[in-house]
């Protein structure tokens, strides 16, 4: 009986111990203290509090575990996975390339315009820039932003045949007569021309009547200079065809940082005085026909050298178009100007409408130029000018910067003698006066305007009987990397190139060069016709004399 009683008592004690919570399991004694910290059991915790962090950690750990377990375990499987991913990316890129490959859209008024009809026929024949498809390069030309960055950053690689063409390079500092500004010119002159004759030496390029070849004058874009990729690429394309290439660095812009702005006025989108001064000096260096020897009797063209073809990019395209419109409107365009090309021309300038982040990037570029030329700007002690510089440096966007500097921006009168003036009331007036869309309708020489539909800085376009407007599906802002770019040597032979935007240049380089080539062919045809008409006229004058003698 006693054993049964002890057994019952022991079972009751066990049940009591099971009913009571075991607090000793939750007691933690720190090593640095004798105090015990009692943690309430799980049943006593507040279950209303969310346990999301621990849940997320648990789920993330499960996800990582799943990923680790699904990753390849051997180098062979890693290689196969990389090959599969690369193949999928390449297939996607090829599909994107095919969707963007198409001939450009061309807008040109051919009615009652015999000259433009001839140009259009030359450029539309098989293999011409108007008829063949623009095939963007993989991973670069297929994306507008990447294509734009590549145009600015990448240097022209060139093909083997192109790199064999030796050129002479020179730098010239030209002083403007209007205000004494220093303009830097970078020259590239081919050693031998396409017809085998030796070209002018760099030391002779500054002499009177020294240039006997066509001249391609380039004007770069905003915050750029002659060292940028798209400028070097076009200059190499021009020299490969036997032409003289020269890039005009806008005042205060020098890629080598050696030449500072000599005046307190920087460049802007509307001042054409510097371009006008450079052209007037280059005109005197073109080789002219000798009137004493009677070389100029057959035709009206007095130049053997030249013509001068203007090529502008972005802001430089606006300056070139505005210059051609101003001079053509008043009949003062020099006869040595044979035509031009405007690439990525905004036409309608409105800096306050440039989207983010490009408005801030352009503003930072202008601030950098101000800091580079700050020693000259600081000499201008006028209080309003100094306040304008402070506001410009504190502005966040290019629109705010233009508005701050507007009272001190250099400008020129839109009529002869195109005298320089200073100041606008505000940024809006500056944008209106600088916009080349007001002058493009007056251009009297052939002008090629190229724009891409994926250009994030353009939103306006106008047509003119003397203007050929070409729009491509891709290209970005001054990009147009082609796969492969259609490059030609001095003899007109096509040159091979790489599939990833390499080679001497982009599609736009070939397009501009072919346009200039067509203009030169039309010019030579006109000279031939004039010579024949001159000979026929002289023969017709001899017949009446013979009849009278008989």
Short mmCIF file of C-alpha atoms in Angstrom, two decimals:
data_model
loop_
_atom_site.label_atom_id
_atom_site.label_comp_id
_atom_site.label_asym_id
_atom_site.label_seq_id
_atom_site.Cartn_x
_atom_site.Cartn_y
_atom_site.Cartn_z
CA UNK A 1 0.00 0.00 0.00
CA UNK A 2 2.75 2.38 0.90
CA UNK A 3 4.41 1.68 -2.46
CA UNK A 4 1.19 2.47 -4.30
CA UNK A 5 0.82 5.70 -2.31
CA UNK A 6 4.37 6.76 -3.14
CA UNK A 7 3.82 6.01 -6.79
CA UNK A 8 0.62 8.09 -6.87
CA UNK A 9 2.34 10.97 -5.10
CA UNK A 10 5.20 10.85 -7.58
CA UNK A 11 2.84 10.97 -10.58
CA UNK A 12 0.98 13.94 -9.11
CA UNK A 13 4.25 15.78 -8.61
CA UNK A 14 5.23 15.09 -12.22
CA UNK A 15 1.89 16.45 -13.42
CA UNK A 16 2.38 19.61 -11.36
CA UNK A 17 5.83 20.12 -12.77
CA UNK A 18 4.49 19.73 -16.31
CA UNK A 19 1.72 22.28 -15.69
CA UNK A 20 4.17 24.89 -14.42
CA UNK A 21 6.34 26.72 -16.93
CA UNK A 22 10.01 25.90 -16.84
CA UNK A 23 11.57 29.26 -16.08
CA UNK A 24 15.06 27.93 -15.68
CA UNK A 25 15.31 27.36 -19.42
CA UNK A 26 14.86 31.09 -20.06
CA UNK A 27 17.44 32.28 -17.54
CA UNK A 28 20.62 33.71 -19.09
CA UNK A 29 23.51 34.75 -16.87
CA UNK A 30 25.96 37.16 -18.44
CA UNK A 31 29.62 36.49 -17.86
CA UNK A 32 30.27 40.03 -16.64
CA UNK A 33 27.46 40.13 -14.08
CA UNK A 34 25.81 37.92 -11.49
CA UNK A 35 22.36 39.23 -12.36
CA UNK A 36 20.00 36.90 -14.19
CA UNK A 37 17.92 38.20 -17.08
CA UNK A 38 14.63 36.41 -17.31
CA UNK A 39 13.10 36.21 -20.78
CA UNK A 40 9.39 35.46 -20.91
CA UNK A 41 8.48 32.23 -22.62
CA UNK A 42 7.13 32.15 -26.14
CA UNK A 43 3.61 31.70 -24.87
CA UNK A 44 3.83 34.97 -22.92
CA UNK A 45 5.27 37.13 -25.74
CA UNK A 46 3.17 39.68 -27.54
CA UNK A 47 1.98 37.84 -30.62
CA UNK A 48 0.40 41.03 -31.98
CA UNK A 49 3.77 42.47 -33.04
CA UNK A 50 4.64 41.75 -36.70
CA UNK A 51 7.51 39.39 -37.30
CA UNK A 52 8.28 40.74 -40.80
CA UNK A 53 12.06 41.20 -40.51
CA UNK A 54 12.60 37.66 -39.39
CA UNK A 55 10.17 36.47 -42.07
CA UNK A 56 12.02 38.39 -44.77
CA UNK A 57 15.34 37.07 -43.54
CA UNK A 58 13.97 33.58 -43.56
CA UNK A 59 12.58 33.97 -47.08
CA UNK A 60 15.76 35.60 -48.42
CA UNK A 61 17.87 32.84 -46.94
CA UNK A 62 15.61 30.27 -48.56
CA UNK A 63 15.92 32.11 -51.88
CA UNK A 64 19.69 32.24 -51.63
CA UNK A 65 19.78 28.58 -50.75
CA UNK A 66 17.60 27.79 -53.77
CA UNK A 67 19.82 29.88 -56.07
CA UNK A 68 22.98 28.31 -54.78
CA UNK A 69 21.56 24.87 -55.25
CA UNK A 70 20.49 25.66 -58.83
CA UNK A 71 23.83 27.17 -59.92
CA UNK A 72 26.17 25.07 -62.00
CA UNK A 73 28.58 22.99 -59.98
CA UNK A 74 31.31 22.48 -62.59
CA UNK A 75 33.24 24.79 -64.96
CA UNK A 76 31.70 23.03 -67.93
CA UNK A 77 28.17 23.81 -66.85
CA UNK A 78 29.21 27.42 -66.14
CA UNK A 79 30.55 27.72 -69.68
CA UNK A 80 27.34 26.30 -71.11
CA UNK A 81 25.24 28.73 -69.07
CA UNK A 82 27.34 31.69 -70.22
CA UNK A 83 27.04 30.55 -73.81
CA UNK A 84 23.27 30.27 -73.54
CA UNK A 85 22.93 33.75 -72.01
CA UNK A 86 25.25 35.30 -74.60
CA UNK A 87 23.35 33.61 -77.40
CA UNK A 88 20.03 34.94 -76.10
CA UNK A 89 21.42 38.49 -75.80
CA UNK A 90 22.90 38.33 -79.29
CA UNK A 91 19.64 37.10 -80.78
CA UNK A 92 17.75 39.91 -79.08
CA UNK A 93 20.30 42.43 -80.36
CA UNK A 94 20.10 41.07 -83.89
CA UNK A 95 16.30 41.34 -83.85
CA UNK A 96 16.60 44.94 -82.62
CA UNK A 97 19.14 45.68 -85.33
CA UNK A 98 16.85 44.30 -88.04
CA UNK A 99 13.92 46.35 -86.76
CA UNK A 100 15.98 49.56 -86.89
CA UNK A 101 17.62 48.88 -90.25
CA UNK A 102 15.92 50.86 -92.99
CA UNK A 103 16.72 53.48 -95.63
CA UNK A 104 16.46 57.03 -94.29
CA UNK A 105 13.43 59.21 -94.85
CA UNK A 106 14.36 61.95 -97.32
CA UNK A 107 12.47 65.24 -97.71
CA UNK A 108 13.44 67.37 -100.69
CA UNK A 109 11.63 69.79 -102.98
CA UNK A 110 12.45 68.74 -106.54
CA UNK A 111 9.85 70.83 -108.36
CA UNK A 112 11.45 73.53 -110.54
CA UNK A 113 14.78 72.87 -108.83
CA UNK A 114 17.14 71.36 -111.39
CA UNK A 115 20.20 71.46 -109.12
CA UNK A 116 18.57 69.54 -106.28
CA UNK A 117 17.09 67.06 -108.75
CA UNK A 118 20.57 66.24 -110.01
CA UNK A 119 21.87 65.83 -106.46
CA UNK A 120 18.95 63.61 -105.52
CA UNK A 121 19.52 61.38 -108.56
CA UNK A 122 23.21 60.99 -107.73
CA UNK A 123 22.55 60.09 -104.09
CA UNK A 124 19.56 57.83 -104.82
CA UNK A 125 21.25 55.47 -107.24
CA UNK A 126 22.09 51.95 -106.16
CA UNK A 127 24.35 52.03 -103.11
CA UNK A 128 23.73 55.73 -102.51
CA UNK A 129 23.07 57.12 -99.05
CA UNK A 130 19.40 57.79 -99.87
CA UNK A 131 18.70 54.27 -101.12
CA UNK A 132 20.65 51.85 -98.93
CA UNK A 133 19.61 50.85 -95.41
CA UNK A 134 21.25 52.29 -92.32
CA UNK A 135 22.34 49.23 -90.30
CA UNK A 136 23.21 50.24 -86.71
CA UNK A 137 26.14 48.57 -84.98
CA UNK A 138 25.38 45.96 -82.33
CA UNK A 139 25.06 47.11 -78.71
CA UNK A 140 26.09 50.69 -79.66
CA UNK A 141 24.20 52.02 -82.66
CA UNK A 142 20.98 50.28 -81.63
CA UNK A 143 20.61 52.47 -78.53
CA UNK A 144 20.36 56.22 -78.87
CA UNK A 145 22.04 57.21 -75.60
CA UNK A 146 24.89 54.70 -76.00
CA UNK A 147 25.37 55.78 -79.61
CA UNK A 148 25.58 59.42 -78.53
CA UNK A 149 28.14 58.67 -75.81
CA UNK A 150 30.21 56.66 -78.28
CA UNK A 151 30.19 59.55 -80.77
CA UNK A 152 31.64 61.89 -78.16
CA UNK A 153 34.02 59.54 -76.37
CA UNK A 154 35.34 56.96 -78.84
CA UNK A 155 38.24 57.82 -81.09
CA UNK A 156 38.12 56.84 -84.77
CA UNK A 157 39.94 53.56 -85.18
CA UNK A 158 40.34 53.51 -88.94
CA UNK A 159 40.90 50.60 -91.26
CA UNK A 160 44.26 49.47 -92.57
CA UNK A 161 43.89 51.32 -95.85
CA UNK A 162 42.64 54.45 -94.08
CA UNK A 163 45.52 54.42 -91.60
CA UNK A 164 47.98 54.25 -94.50
CA UNK A 165 46.83 57.69 -95.61
CA UNK A 166 49.35 60.13 -94.18
CA UNK A 167 48.19 63.58 -93.16
CA UNK A 168 49.91 66.72 -91.94
CA UNK A 169 48.42 68.25 -88.81
CA UNK A 170 48.77 71.85 -87.73
CA UNK A 171 47.26 74.29 -85.25
CA UNK A 172 46.64 77.90 -86.09
CA UNK A 173 45.53 80.79 -83.91
CA UNK A 174 43.41 83.23 -85.88
CA UNK A 175 42.56 86.69 -84.52
CA UNK A 176 39.11 88.12 -85.12
CA UNK A 177 38.98 91.70 -86.30
CA UNK A 178 35.71 92.52 -84.53
CA UNK A 179 36.91 92.24 -80.91
CA UNK A 180 40.35 90.64 -80.99
CA UNK A 181 39.15 87.16 -79.98
CA UNK A 182 41.55 84.24 -80.53
CA UNK A 183 40.08 81.36 -82.55
CA UNK A 184 41.95 78.07 -82.71
CA UNK A 185 41.94 76.12 -85.99
CA UNK A 186 43.04 72.49 -86.23
CA UNK A 187 44.14 71.46 -89.73
CA UNK A 188 44.49 68.04 -91.34
CA UNK A 189 46.00 68.07 -94.83
CA UNK A 190 46.57 64.88 -96.86
CA UNK A 191 50.11 64.39 -98.11
CA UNK A 192 48.90 63.21 -101.50
CA UNK A 193 45.63 63.97 -103.21
CA UNK A 194 43.38 61.53 -105.02
CA UNK A 195 44.90 62.51 -108.37
CA UNK A 196 48.44 61.78 -107.19
CA UNK A 197 49.71 65.35 -106.79
CA UNK A 198 51.43 66.50 -103.65
CA UNK A 199 49.25 68.57 -101.35
CA UNK A 200 50.18 71.90 -99.80
CA UNK A 201 52.47 71.79 -96.80
CA UNK A 202 51.17 72.90 -93.42
CA UNK A 203 53.51 75.86 -93.43
CA UNK A 204 52.02 77.13 -96.69
CA UNK A 205 48.38 76.76 -95.69
CA UNK A 206 48.33 80.26 -94.24
CA UNK A 207 49.60 82.00 -97.36
CA UNK A 208 47.53 83.76 -99.99
CA UNK A 209 46.40 81.59 -102.94
CA UNK A 210 47.87 78.46 -101.35
CA UNK A 211 44.89 76.06 -101.09
CA UNK A 212 44.12 74.21 -104.31
CA UNK A 213 41.77 71.52 -102.94
CA UNK A 214 38.22 71.53 -101.51
CA UNK A 215 38.10 72.61 -97.87
CA UNK A 216 35.80 71.08 -95.27
CA UNK A 217 35.28 73.45 -92.34
CA UNK A 218 33.80 71.81 -89.23
CA UNK A 219 32.15 73.50 -86.24
CA UNK A 220 31.79 71.37 -83.12
CA UNK A 221 28.94 71.17 -80.64
CA UNK A 222 28.32 72.60 -77.20
CA UNK A 223 31.02 72.01 -74.56
CA UNK A 224 33.13 70.20 -77.19
CA UNK A 225 36.26 70.90 -79.21
CA UNK A 226 38.23 69.41 -82.07
CA UNK A 227 39.49 66.50 -79.94
CA UNK A 228 36.09 64.79 -79.72
CA UNK A 229 35.48 61.53 -81.53
CA UNK A 230 32.89 62.65 -84.08
CA UNK A 231 35.10 65.56 -85.19
CA UNK A 232 38.20 63.39 -85.60
CA UNK A 233 36.16 60.81 -87.47
CA UNK A 234 34.79 63.30 -90.00
CA UNK A 235 38.19 64.91 -90.51
CA UNK A 236 39.71 61.51 -91.27
CA UNK A 237 36.90 60.78 -93.73
CA UNK A 238 37.51 64.09 -95.49
CA UNK A 239 41.27 63.67 -95.77
CA UNK A 240 40.81 60.10 -97.05
CA UNK A 241 39.08 61.60 -100.09
CA UNK A 242 41.86 64.10 -100.70
CA UNK A 243 40.20 67.16 -99.16
CA UNK A 244 41.60 69.63 -96.66
CA UNK A 245 39.88 69.40 -93.28
CA UNK A 246 39.89 72.13 -90.65
CA UNK A 247 37.95 72.35 -87.39
CA UNK A 248 37.10 75.74 -85.94
CA UNK A 249 37.22 75.66 -82.13
CA UNK A 250 34.72 78.15 -80.76
CA UNK A 251 36.21 80.91 -78.64
CA UNK A 252 37.42 79.66 -75.28
CA UNK A 253 37.36 75.99 -76.35
CA UNK A 254 40.67 74.15 -76.60
CA UNK A 255 40.99 70.43 -75.96
CA UNK A 256 44.63 70.86 -74.94
CA UNK A 257 43.83 73.68 -72.53
CA UNK A 258 46.63 75.91 -73.83
CA UNK A 259 44.63 78.72 -75.45
CA UNK A 260 42.33 80.66 -73.13
CA UNK A 261 39.60 83.05 -74.14
CA UNK A 262 41.12 86.49 -74.73
CA UNK A 263 37.83 88.39 -74.30
CA UNK A 264 35.17 88.40 -71.56
CA UNK A 265 32.65 87.09 -74.10
CA UNK A 266 32.27 83.35 -74.62
CA UNK A 267 30.71 81.51 -77.52
CA UNK A 268 26.95 81.00 -77.80
CA UNK A 269 24.36 79.55 -80.16
CA UNK A 270 23.54 82.78 -81.99
CA UNK A 271 26.78 84.65 -82.64
CA UNK A 272 27.99 84.01 -86.20
CA UNK A 273 30.71 86.68 -86.26
CA UNK A 274 33.56 84.25 -85.54
CA UNK A 275 32.52 81.87 -88.32
CA UNK A 276 32.15 84.80 -90.68
CA UNK A 277 35.64 86.07 -89.83
CA UNK A 278 37.23 82.65 -90.33
CA UNK A 279 35.55 82.19 -93.74
CA UNK A 280 36.65 85.62 -94.94
CA UNK A 281 40.27 84.79 -94.12
CA UNK A 282 40.09 81.32 -95.64
CA UNK A 283 38.63 82.76 -98.82
CA UNK A 284 41.82 84.75 -99.39
CA UNK A 285 43.89 81.56 -99.18
CA UNK A 286 42.04 79.74 -101.97
CA UNK A 287 43.90 79.46 -105.24
CA UNK A 288 42.25 81.72 -107.82
CA UNK A 289 42.26 81.69 -111.58
CA UNK A 290 44.62 84.08 -113.29
CA UNK A 291 42.66 86.74 -115.15
CA UNK A 292 45.71 87.99 -117.02
CA UNK A 293 46.25 84.60 -118.66
CA UNK A 294 42.60 84.35 -119.62
CA UNK A 295 41.80 81.30 -117.50
CA UNK A 296 38.61 82.84 -116.20
CA UNK A 297 36.95 83.61 -119.53
CA UNK A 298 34.98 80.40 -119.85
CA UNK A 299 33.10 80.49 -116.59
CA UNK A 300 32.07 82.65 -113.72
CA UNK A 301 33.85 80.64 -111.01
CA UNK A 302 37.10 82.41 -110.19
CA UNK A 303 38.39 79.76 -107.76
CA UNK A 304 40.61 76.81 -108.55
CA UNK A 305 40.87 75.95 -104.87
CA UNK A 306 37.84 75.20 -102.80
CA UNK A 307 34.94 75.34 -102.57
CA UNK A 308 34.51 75.61 -98.80
CA UNK A 309 31.90 73.26 -97.35
CA UNK A 310 30.56 73.95 -93.87
CA UNK A 311 29.69 71.08 -91.51
CA UNK A 312 28.11 71.83 -88.15
CA UNK A 313 27.23 69.54 -85.26
CA UNK A 314 24.49 70.25 -82.70
CA UNK A 315 25.06 73.85 -81.56
CA UNK A 316 27.62 74.24 -84.35
CA UNK A 317 24.95 73.13 -86.83
CA UNK A 318 22.71 75.92 -85.57
CA UNK A 319 25.53 78.44 -86.07
CA UNK A 320 26.25 77.17 -89.61
CA UNK A 321 22.57 77.27 -90.60
CA UNK A 322 22.09 80.74 -89.14
CA UNK A 323 25.19 82.02 -90.93
CA UNK A 324 24.07 80.63 -94.30
CA UNK A 325 20.59 82.11 -93.80
CA UNK A 326 21.85 85.56 -92.80
CA UNK A 327 24.30 85.81 -95.70
CA UNK A 328 21.89 84.36 -98.28
CA UNK A 329 19.06 86.64 -97.22
CA UNK A 330 21.08 89.75 -98.03
CA UNK A 331 23.06 88.37 -100.98
CA UNK A 332 26.40 88.60 -99.19
CA UNK A 333 27.27 84.88 -99.10
CA UNK A 334 30.83 84.44 -100.43
CA UNK A 335 30.96 82.64 -103.78
CA UNK A 336 33.51 80.19 -102.39
CA UNK A 337 30.84 78.54 -100.21
CA UNK A 338 29.73 75.43 -102.06
CA UNK A 339 27.24 74.02 -99.55
CA UNK A 340 26.90 72.71 -96.05
CA UNK A 341 25.65 70.01 -93.71
CA UNK A 342 23.90 70.35 -90.36
CA UNK A 343 23.85 67.29 -88.09
CA UNK A 344 21.67 67.21 -84.99
CA UNK A 345 20.58 70.82 -85.44
CA UNK A 346 18.00 71.81 -82.79
CA UNK A 347 16.75 74.65 -85.07
CA UNK A 348 14.34 75.90 -82.40
CA UNK A 349 16.42 76.64 -79.31
CA UNK A 350 14.64 76.57 -75.96
CA UNK A 351 17.05 75.62 -73.20
CA UNK A 352 14.28 75.52 -70.60
CA UNK A 353 12.63 72.63 -72.45
CA UNK A 354 15.68 70.31 -72.45
CA UNK A 355 14.73 67.25 -70.37
CA UNK A 356 16.46 65.97 -67.25
CA UNK A 357 19.32 65.03 -66.82
CA UNK A 358 20.67 66.59 -70.02
CA UNK A 359 19.75 70.11 -68.89
CA UNK A 360 22.00 69.69 -65.83
CA UNK A 361 24.80 67.97 -67.77
CA UNK A 362 24.93 70.81 -70.31
CA UNK A 363 24.96 73.37 -67.50
CA UNK A 364 27.90 71.61 -65.84
CA UNK A 365 29.80 71.74 -69.14
CA UNK A 366 29.28 75.50 -69.46
CA UNK A 367 30.36 76.02 -65.85
CA UNK A 368 33.51 74.06 -66.57
CA UNK A 369 34.25 76.37 -69.51
CA UNK A 370 33.66 79.42 -67.29
CA UNK A 371 36.11 78.10 -64.70
CA UNK A 372 38.73 77.38 -67.35
CA UNK A 373 38.53 80.98 -68.60
CA UNK A 374 37.86 82.56 -65.21
CA UNK A 375 41.14 84.59 -65.14
CA UNK A 376 39.89 86.53 -68.17
CA UNK A 377 36.32 86.84 -66.93
CA UNK A 378 37.46 88.10 -63.52
CA UNK A 379 39.16 91.09 -65.16
CA UNK A 380 35.75 92.42 -66.16
CA UNK A 381 35.03 94.55 -63.08
CA UNK A 382 31.51 95.63 -63.96
CA UNK A 383 29.31 94.62 -61.00
CA UNK A 384 26.43 93.37 -63.09
CA UNK A 385 28.75 91.06 -65.04
CA UNK A 386 30.21 89.59 -61.85
CA UNK A 387 26.72 89.04 -60.43
CA UNK A 388 25.69 87.32 -63.65
CA UNK A 389 28.71 84.99 -63.38
CA UNK A 390 27.78 84.14 -59.79
CA UNK A 391 24.20 83.37 -60.78
CA UNK A 392 25.46 81.26 -63.66
CA UNK A 393 27.70 79.20 -61.39
CA UNK A 394 24.83 78.66 -58.93
CA UNK A 395 22.29 77.70 -61.60
CA UNK A 396 21.29 74.06 -61.84
CA UNK A 397 20.05 73.82 -65.44
CA UNK A 398 21.18 75.24 -68.75
CA UNK A 399 17.95 77.25 -68.98
CA UNK A 400 18.68 79.04 -65.69
CA UNK A 401 22.26 79.64 -66.78
CA UNK A 402 21.20 81.22 -70.09
CA UNK A 403 18.74 83.44 -68.28
CA UNK A 404 21.46 84.62 -65.88
CA UNK A 405 24.00 85.39 -68.61
CA UNK A 406 21.56 86.84 -71.17
CA UNK A 407 22.37 90.56 -70.51
CA UNK A 408 26.04 89.93 -71.35
CA UNK A 409 25.85 87.43 -74.22
CA UNK A 410 27.58 88.43 -77.45
CA UNK A 411 25.35 88.80 -80.51
CA UNK A 412 25.48 90.27 -84.01
CA UNK A 413 23.10 92.26 -86.13
CA UNK A 414 21.18 90.09 -88.64
CA UNK A 415 21.96 92.45 -91.54
CA UNK A 416 25.19 93.73 -93.13
CA UNK A 417 27.76 94.50 -91.87
CA UNK A 418 26.60 92.13 -89.10
CA UNK A 419 28.06 94.35 -86.40
CA UNK A 420 28.59 92.79 -82.95
CA UNK A 421 26.33 93.78 -80.07
CA UNK A 422 26.07 92.72 -76.43
CA UNK A 423 23.12 91.60 -74.36
CA UNK A 424 19.56 90.31 -74.36
CA UNK A 425 16.75 91.17 -71.99
CA UNK A 426 16.38 87.58 -70.84
CA UNK A 427 16.97 84.00 -71.85
CA UNK A 428 13.77 83.81 -73.88
CA UNK A 429 14.88 86.65 -76.15
CA UNK A 430 18.29 85.02 -76.54
CA UNK A 431 16.73 81.69 -77.55
CA UNK A 432 14.45 83.37 -80.09
CA UNK A 433 17.27 85.36 -81.69
CA UNK A 434 19.61 82.36 -81.82
CA UNK A 435 17.16 79.85 -83.31
CA UNK A 436 18.22 79.02 -86.85
CA UNK A 437 14.69 78.04 -87.92
CA UNK A 438 14.13 81.74 -88.60
CA UNK A 439 16.88 81.68 -91.26
CA UNK A 440 16.80 78.19 -92.76
CA UNK A 441 14.20 79.27 -95.30
CA UNK A 442 16.66 81.75 -96.83
CA UNK A 443 19.58 79.37 -97.39
CA UNK A 444 20.62 79.63 -101.04
CA UNK A 445 23.20 76.82 -101.28
CA UNK A 446 22.59 73.07 -100.97
CA UNK A 447 22.31 72.11 -97.32
CA UNK A 448 22.07 68.57 -95.96
CA UNK A 449 20.25 68.27 -92.65
CA UNK A 450 20.58 64.92 -90.85
CA UNK A 451 18.61 63.98 -87.74
CA UNK A 452 17.75 60.75 -85.93
CA UNK A 453 14.29 59.91 -84.69
CA UNK A 454 15.71 58.71 -81.35
CA UNK A 455 17.62 61.95 -80.75
CA UNK A 456 16.68 63.09 -77.26
CA UNK A 457 17.61 66.75 -77.91
CA UNK A 458 15.69 67.45 -81.12
CA UNK A 459 12.00 68.17 -81.52
CA UNK A 460 11.72 70.51 -84.51
CA UNK A 461 12.29 70.34 -88.25
CA UNK A 462 11.72 72.59 -91.26
CA UNK A 463 12.16 72.11 -95.00
CA UNK A 464 13.47 74.44 -97.71
CA UNK A 465 13.86 74.07 -101.50
CA UNK A 466 17.65 74.08 -101.09
CA UNK A 467 17.66 71.88 -98.00
CA UNK A 468 17.63 68.09 -98.04
CA UNK A 469 16.26 66.71 -94.77
CA UNK A 470 17.31 63.15 -93.93
CA UNK A 471 15.86 61.30 -90.95
CA UNK A 472 17.04 57.91 -89.72
CA UNK A 473 15.37 55.50 -87.32
CA UNK A 474 18.41 55.33 -85.08
CA UNK A 475 21.57 57.29 -84.41
CA UNK A 476 20.95 59.21 -81.20
CA UNK A 477 22.59 62.63 -80.95
CA UNK A 478 25.50 62.70 -83.44
CA UNK A 479 25.91 58.92 -83.27
CA UNK A 480 24.97 56.85 -86.34
CA UNK A 481 27.49 54.06 -85.67
CA UNK A 482 26.94 51.62 -88.49
CA UNK A 483 27.63 47.90 -88.72
CA UNK A 484 29.71 47.88 -90.76
CA UNK A 485 30.14 51.56 -91.70
CA UNK A 486 30.41 52.03 -95.44
CA UNK A 487 33.84 53.60 -95.79
CA UNK A 488 35.58 54.45 -99.04
CA UNK A 489 39.15 55.29 -99.86
CA UNK A 490 40.38 58.12 -102.07
CA UNK A 491 39.59 56.09 -105.20
CA UNK A 492 35.98 55.47 -104.14
CA UNK A 493 36.49 51.82 -103.19
CA UNK A 494 34.51 50.47 -100.26
CA UNK A 495 36.59 49.53 -97.22
CA UNK A 496 35.83 46.79 -94.66
CA UNK A 497 35.17 47.57 -91.03
CA UNK A 498 34.16 45.97 -87.75
CA UNK A 499 30.69 45.00 -86.55
CA UNK A 500 30.72 46.97 -83.31
CA UNK A 501 30.92 50.57 -84.43
CA UNK A 502 34.61 50.61 -85.40
CA UNK A 503 36.14 51.89 -88.56
CA UNK A 504 36.91 55.42 -89.58
CA UNK A 505 33.47 56.81 -88.88
CA UNK A 506 29.75 56.44 -88.77
CA UNK A 507 27.05 56.47 -91.41
CA UNK A 508 26.78 60.24 -91.13
CA UNK A 509 30.45 60.67 -92.12
CA UNK A 510 29.90 58.74 -95.33
CA UNK A 511 26.59 60.52 -95.96
CA UNK A 512 28.13 63.98 -95.64
CA UNK A 513 31.17 63.01 -97.72
CA UNK A 514 28.95 61.55 -100.47
CA UNK A 515 26.85 64.73 -100.43
CA UNK A 516 29.97 66.87 -100.89
CA UNK A 517 31.18 64.48 -103.60
CA UNK A 518 27.90 64.92 -105.46
CA UNK A 519 28.21 68.70 -105.19
CA UNK A 520 31.73 68.55 -106.61
CA UNK A 521 30.56 66.36 -109.50
CA UNK A 522 27.73 68.77 -110.28
CA UNK A 523 30.18 71.69 -110.11
CA UNK A 524 32.56 70.02 -112.56
CA UNK A 525 29.66 69.24 -114.91
CA UNK A 526 28.61 72.88 -114.85
CA UNK A 527 32.17 73.97 -115.67
CA UNK A 528 32.25 71.57 -118.61
CA UNK A 529 28.96 72.93 -119.93
CA UNK A 530 30.16 76.51 -119.55
CA UNK A 531 33.39 75.74 -121.38
CA UNK A 532 31.47 74.16 -124.27
CA UNK A 533 29.10 77.10 -124.43
CA UNK A 534 32.05 79.48 -124.40
CA UNK A 535 33.73 77.66 -127.25
CA UNK A 536 30.50 77.58 -129.26
CA UNK A 537 30.02 81.27 -128.66
CA UNK A 538 33.51 82.09 -129.88
CA UNK A 539 33.05 79.90 -132.98
CA UNK A 540 29.73 81.55 -133.71
CA UNK A 541 31.44 84.91 -133.64
CA UNK A 542 34.03 83.81 -136.19
CA UNK A 543 31.46 82.75 -138.85
CA UNK A 544 29.96 86.24 -139.46
CA UNK A 545 33.47 87.65 -139.95
CA UNK A 546 34.27 85.01 -142.58
CA UNK A 547 30.99 85.68 -144.41
CA UNK A 548 31.62 89.41 -144.45
CA UNK A 549 35.08 88.90 -145.96
CA UNK A 550 33.67 86.68 -148.69
#
